[in-house]
mmCIF file of C-alpha atoms in Angstrom:
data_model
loop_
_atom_site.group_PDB
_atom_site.id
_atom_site.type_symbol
_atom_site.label_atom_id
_atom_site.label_comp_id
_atom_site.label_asym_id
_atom_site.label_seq_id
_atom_site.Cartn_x
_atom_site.Cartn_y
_atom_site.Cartn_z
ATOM 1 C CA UNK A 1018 -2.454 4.690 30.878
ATOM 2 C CA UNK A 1019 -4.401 7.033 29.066
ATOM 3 C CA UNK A 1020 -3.483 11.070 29.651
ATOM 4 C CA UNK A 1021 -6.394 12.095 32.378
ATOM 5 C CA UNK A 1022 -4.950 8.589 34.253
ATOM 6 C CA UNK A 1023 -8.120 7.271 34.517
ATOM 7 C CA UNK A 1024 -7.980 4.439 32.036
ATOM 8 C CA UNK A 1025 -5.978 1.717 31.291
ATOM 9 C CA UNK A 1026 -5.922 -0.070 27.941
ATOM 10 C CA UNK A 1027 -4.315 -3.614 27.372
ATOM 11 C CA UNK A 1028 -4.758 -6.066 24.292
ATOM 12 C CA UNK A 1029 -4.752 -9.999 24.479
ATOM 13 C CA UNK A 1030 -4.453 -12.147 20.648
ATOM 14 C CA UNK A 1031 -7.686 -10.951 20.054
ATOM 15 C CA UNK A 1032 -9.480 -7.754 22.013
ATOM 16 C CA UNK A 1033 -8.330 -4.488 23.483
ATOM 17 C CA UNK A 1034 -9.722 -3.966 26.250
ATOM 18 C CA UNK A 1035 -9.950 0.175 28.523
ATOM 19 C CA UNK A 1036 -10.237 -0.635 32.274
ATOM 20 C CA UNK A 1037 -11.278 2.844 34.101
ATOM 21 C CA UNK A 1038 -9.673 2.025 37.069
ATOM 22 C CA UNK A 1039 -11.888 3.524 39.051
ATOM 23 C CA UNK A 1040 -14.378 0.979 38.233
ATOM 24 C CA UNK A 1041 -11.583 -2.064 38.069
ATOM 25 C CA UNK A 1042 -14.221 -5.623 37.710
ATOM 26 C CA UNK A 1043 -14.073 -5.979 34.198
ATOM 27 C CA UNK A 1044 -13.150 -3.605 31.246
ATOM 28 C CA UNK A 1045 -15.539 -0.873 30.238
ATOM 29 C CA UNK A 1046 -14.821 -1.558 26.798
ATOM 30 C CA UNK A 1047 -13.910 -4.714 24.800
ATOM 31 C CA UNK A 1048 -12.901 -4.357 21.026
ATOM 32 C CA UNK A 1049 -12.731 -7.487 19.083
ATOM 33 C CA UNK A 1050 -10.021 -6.418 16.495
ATOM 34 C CA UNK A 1051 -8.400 -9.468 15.177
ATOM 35 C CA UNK A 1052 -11.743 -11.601 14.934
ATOM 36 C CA UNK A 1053 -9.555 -13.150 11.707
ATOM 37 C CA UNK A 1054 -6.986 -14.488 13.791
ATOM 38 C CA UNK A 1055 -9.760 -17.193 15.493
ATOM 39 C CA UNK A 1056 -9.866 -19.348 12.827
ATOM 40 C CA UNK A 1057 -5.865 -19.358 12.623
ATOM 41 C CA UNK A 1058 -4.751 -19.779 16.348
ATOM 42 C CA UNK A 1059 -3.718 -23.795 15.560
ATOM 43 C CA UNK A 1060 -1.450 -22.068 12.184
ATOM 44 C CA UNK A 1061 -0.093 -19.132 15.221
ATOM 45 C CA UNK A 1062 0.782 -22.284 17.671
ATOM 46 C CA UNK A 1063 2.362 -24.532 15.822
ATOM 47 C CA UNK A 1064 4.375 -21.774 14.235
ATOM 48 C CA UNK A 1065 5.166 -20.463 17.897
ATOM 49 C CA UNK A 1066 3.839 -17.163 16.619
ATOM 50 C CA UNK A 1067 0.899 -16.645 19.216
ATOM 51 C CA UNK A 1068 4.255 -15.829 21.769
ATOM 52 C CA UNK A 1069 4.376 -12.510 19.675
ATOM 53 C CA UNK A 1070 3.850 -9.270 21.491
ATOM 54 C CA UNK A 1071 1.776 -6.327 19.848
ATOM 55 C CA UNK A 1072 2.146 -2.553 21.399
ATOM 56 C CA UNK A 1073 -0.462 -0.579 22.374
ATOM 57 C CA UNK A 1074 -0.727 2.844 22.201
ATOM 58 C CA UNK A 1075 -3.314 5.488 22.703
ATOM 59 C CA UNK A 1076 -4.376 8.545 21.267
ATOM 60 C CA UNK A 1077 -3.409 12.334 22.772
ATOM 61 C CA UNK A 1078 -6.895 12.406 23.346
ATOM 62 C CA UNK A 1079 -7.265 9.112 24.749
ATOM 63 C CA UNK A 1080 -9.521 8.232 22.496
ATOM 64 C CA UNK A 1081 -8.089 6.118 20.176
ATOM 65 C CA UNK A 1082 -6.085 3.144 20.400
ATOM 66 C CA UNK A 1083 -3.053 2.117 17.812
ATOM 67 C CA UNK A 1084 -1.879 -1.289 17.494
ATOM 68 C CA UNK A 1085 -0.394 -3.731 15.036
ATOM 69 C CA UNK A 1086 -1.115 -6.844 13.676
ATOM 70 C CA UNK A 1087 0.639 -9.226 11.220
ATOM 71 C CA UNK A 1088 0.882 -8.802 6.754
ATOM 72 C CA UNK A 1089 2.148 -5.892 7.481
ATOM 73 C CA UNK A 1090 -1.090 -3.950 8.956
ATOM 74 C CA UNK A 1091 -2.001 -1.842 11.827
ATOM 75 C CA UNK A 1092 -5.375 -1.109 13.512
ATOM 76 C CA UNK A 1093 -6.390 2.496 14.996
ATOM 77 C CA UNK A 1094 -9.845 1.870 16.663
ATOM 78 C CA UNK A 1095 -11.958 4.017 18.701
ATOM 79 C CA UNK A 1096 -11.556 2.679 22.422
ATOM 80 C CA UNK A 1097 -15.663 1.947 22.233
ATOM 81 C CA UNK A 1098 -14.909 0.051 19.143
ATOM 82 C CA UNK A 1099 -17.547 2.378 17.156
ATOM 83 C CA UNK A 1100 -14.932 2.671 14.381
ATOM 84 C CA UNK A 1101 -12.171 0.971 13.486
ATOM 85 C CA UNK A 1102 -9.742 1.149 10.384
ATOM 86 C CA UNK A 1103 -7.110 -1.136 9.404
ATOM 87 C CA UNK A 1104 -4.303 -0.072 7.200
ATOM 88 C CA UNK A 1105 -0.646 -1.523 5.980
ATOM 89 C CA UNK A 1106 2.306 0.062 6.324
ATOM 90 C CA UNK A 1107 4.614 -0.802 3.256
ATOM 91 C CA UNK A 1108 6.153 0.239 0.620
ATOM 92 C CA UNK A 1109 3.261 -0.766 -1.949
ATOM 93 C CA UNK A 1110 1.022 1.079 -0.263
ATOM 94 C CA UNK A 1111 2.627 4.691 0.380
ATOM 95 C CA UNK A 1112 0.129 6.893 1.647
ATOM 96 C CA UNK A 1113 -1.559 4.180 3.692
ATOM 97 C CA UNK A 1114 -4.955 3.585 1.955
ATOM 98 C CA UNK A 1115 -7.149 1.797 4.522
ATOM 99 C CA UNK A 1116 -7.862 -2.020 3.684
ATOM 100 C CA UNK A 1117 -10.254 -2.642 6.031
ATOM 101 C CA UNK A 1118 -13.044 -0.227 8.498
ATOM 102 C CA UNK A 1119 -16.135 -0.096 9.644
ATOM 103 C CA UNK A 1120 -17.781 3.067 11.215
ATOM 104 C CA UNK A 1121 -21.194 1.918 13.059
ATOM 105 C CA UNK A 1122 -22.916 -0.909 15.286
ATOM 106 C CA UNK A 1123 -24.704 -1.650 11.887
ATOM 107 C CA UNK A 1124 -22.211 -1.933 9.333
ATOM 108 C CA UNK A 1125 -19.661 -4.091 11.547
ATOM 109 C CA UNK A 1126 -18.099 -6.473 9.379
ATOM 110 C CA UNK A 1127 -15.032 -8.542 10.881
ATOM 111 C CA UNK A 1128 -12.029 -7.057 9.686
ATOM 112 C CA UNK A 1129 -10.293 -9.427 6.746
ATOM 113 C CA UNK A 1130 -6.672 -9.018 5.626
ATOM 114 C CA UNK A 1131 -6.501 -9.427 1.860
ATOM 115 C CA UNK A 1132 -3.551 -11.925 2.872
ATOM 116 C CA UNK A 1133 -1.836 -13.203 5.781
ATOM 117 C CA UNK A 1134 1.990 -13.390 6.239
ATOM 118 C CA UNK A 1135 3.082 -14.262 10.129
ATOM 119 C CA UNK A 1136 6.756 -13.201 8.733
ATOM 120 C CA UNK A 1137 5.468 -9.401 8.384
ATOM 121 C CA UNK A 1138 4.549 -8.002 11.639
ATOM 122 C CA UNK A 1139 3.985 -4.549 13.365
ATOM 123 C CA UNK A 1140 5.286 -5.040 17.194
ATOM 124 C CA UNK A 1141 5.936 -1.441 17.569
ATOM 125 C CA UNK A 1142 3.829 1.582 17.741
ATOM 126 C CA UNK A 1143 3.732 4.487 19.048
ATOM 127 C CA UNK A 1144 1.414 8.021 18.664
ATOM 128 C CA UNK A 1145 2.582 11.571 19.136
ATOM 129 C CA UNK A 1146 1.773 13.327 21.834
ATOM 130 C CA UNK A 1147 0.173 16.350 20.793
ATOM 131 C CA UNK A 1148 -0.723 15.379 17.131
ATOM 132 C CA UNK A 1149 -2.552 13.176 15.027
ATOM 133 C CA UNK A 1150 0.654 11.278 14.043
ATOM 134 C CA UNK A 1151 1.489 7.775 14.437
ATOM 135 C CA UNK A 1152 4.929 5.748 13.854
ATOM 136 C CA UNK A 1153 4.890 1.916 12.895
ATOM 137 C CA UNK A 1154 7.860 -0.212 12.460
ATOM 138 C CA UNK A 1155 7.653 -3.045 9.813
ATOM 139 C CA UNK A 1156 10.892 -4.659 9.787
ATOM 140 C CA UNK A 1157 13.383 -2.664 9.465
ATOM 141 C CA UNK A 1158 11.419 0.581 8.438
ATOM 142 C CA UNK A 1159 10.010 3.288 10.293
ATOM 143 C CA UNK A 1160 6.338 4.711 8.800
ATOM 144 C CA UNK A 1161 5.053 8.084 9.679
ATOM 145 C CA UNK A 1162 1.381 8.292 8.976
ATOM 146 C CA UNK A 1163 -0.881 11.742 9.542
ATOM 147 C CA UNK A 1164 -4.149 12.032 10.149
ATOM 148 C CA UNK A 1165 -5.089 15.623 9.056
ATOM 149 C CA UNK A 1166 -6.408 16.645 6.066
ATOM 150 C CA UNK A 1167 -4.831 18.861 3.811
#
């Protein structure tokens, strides 16, 4: 549920989708995120991967959603899919440098992961409630990552 209660977001293999439940027929928005995962739903079945279970987690504001993905990467995507960025959470990349975004109806490019490992998943997310910070788990590991400036 988002914080005013008014929306409810949910993800299937390939979308998020907000549902205002006010208005409960079909979602108000649909955000293809994993359009890379299409083309390797026969590799996800026969590997009994496409049984795996992502989080979903929104925003203080409700207007972001946070989930994870697989090769160790995580999406945070406007719920209206204007913008959405795609970063990994390891220890190669520190200070979580974005490897994938897009930021307008023009520019949208599906999202591709520079490689693809089923082994390395995020299943858990979660955001803070009153901040701009968000906690993945890859593995083992917990990863803080803040979204203010300094």
């Amino acid at each position: 549920f988002s914080k005013d209660g008014n929306y409810i977001f949910s993800r299937d293999y390939i979308t998020t989708k907000t549902w205002d439940i006010r208005k409960n027929k079909a979602p108000v928005y649909n955000v293809k995120l994993c359009s890379y995962l299409e083309r390797k739903l026969c590799d996800l079945y026969e590997s009994e991967n496409i049984f795996d279970k992502f989080e979903l987690c929104s925003s203080p504001d409700s207007q972001y959603i946070l989930t994870g993905t697989y090769s160790d990467s995580f999406h945070i995507a406007e719920r209206a899919g204007a913008s959405v960025a795609t970063l990994t959470a390891s220890f190669d990349n520190p200070k979580g440098t974005p490897i994938g975004a897009y930021s307008s109806d023009v520019n949208k490019k599906p999202i591709t992961l520079p490689s693809f490992d089923f082994n390395k998943k995020i299943q858990q997310v979660a955001w803070h409630p009153s901040s701009q910070t968000v906690a993945v788990v890859n593995h083992n590991c917990l990863f803080l990552f803040n979204g203010t400036q300094s």
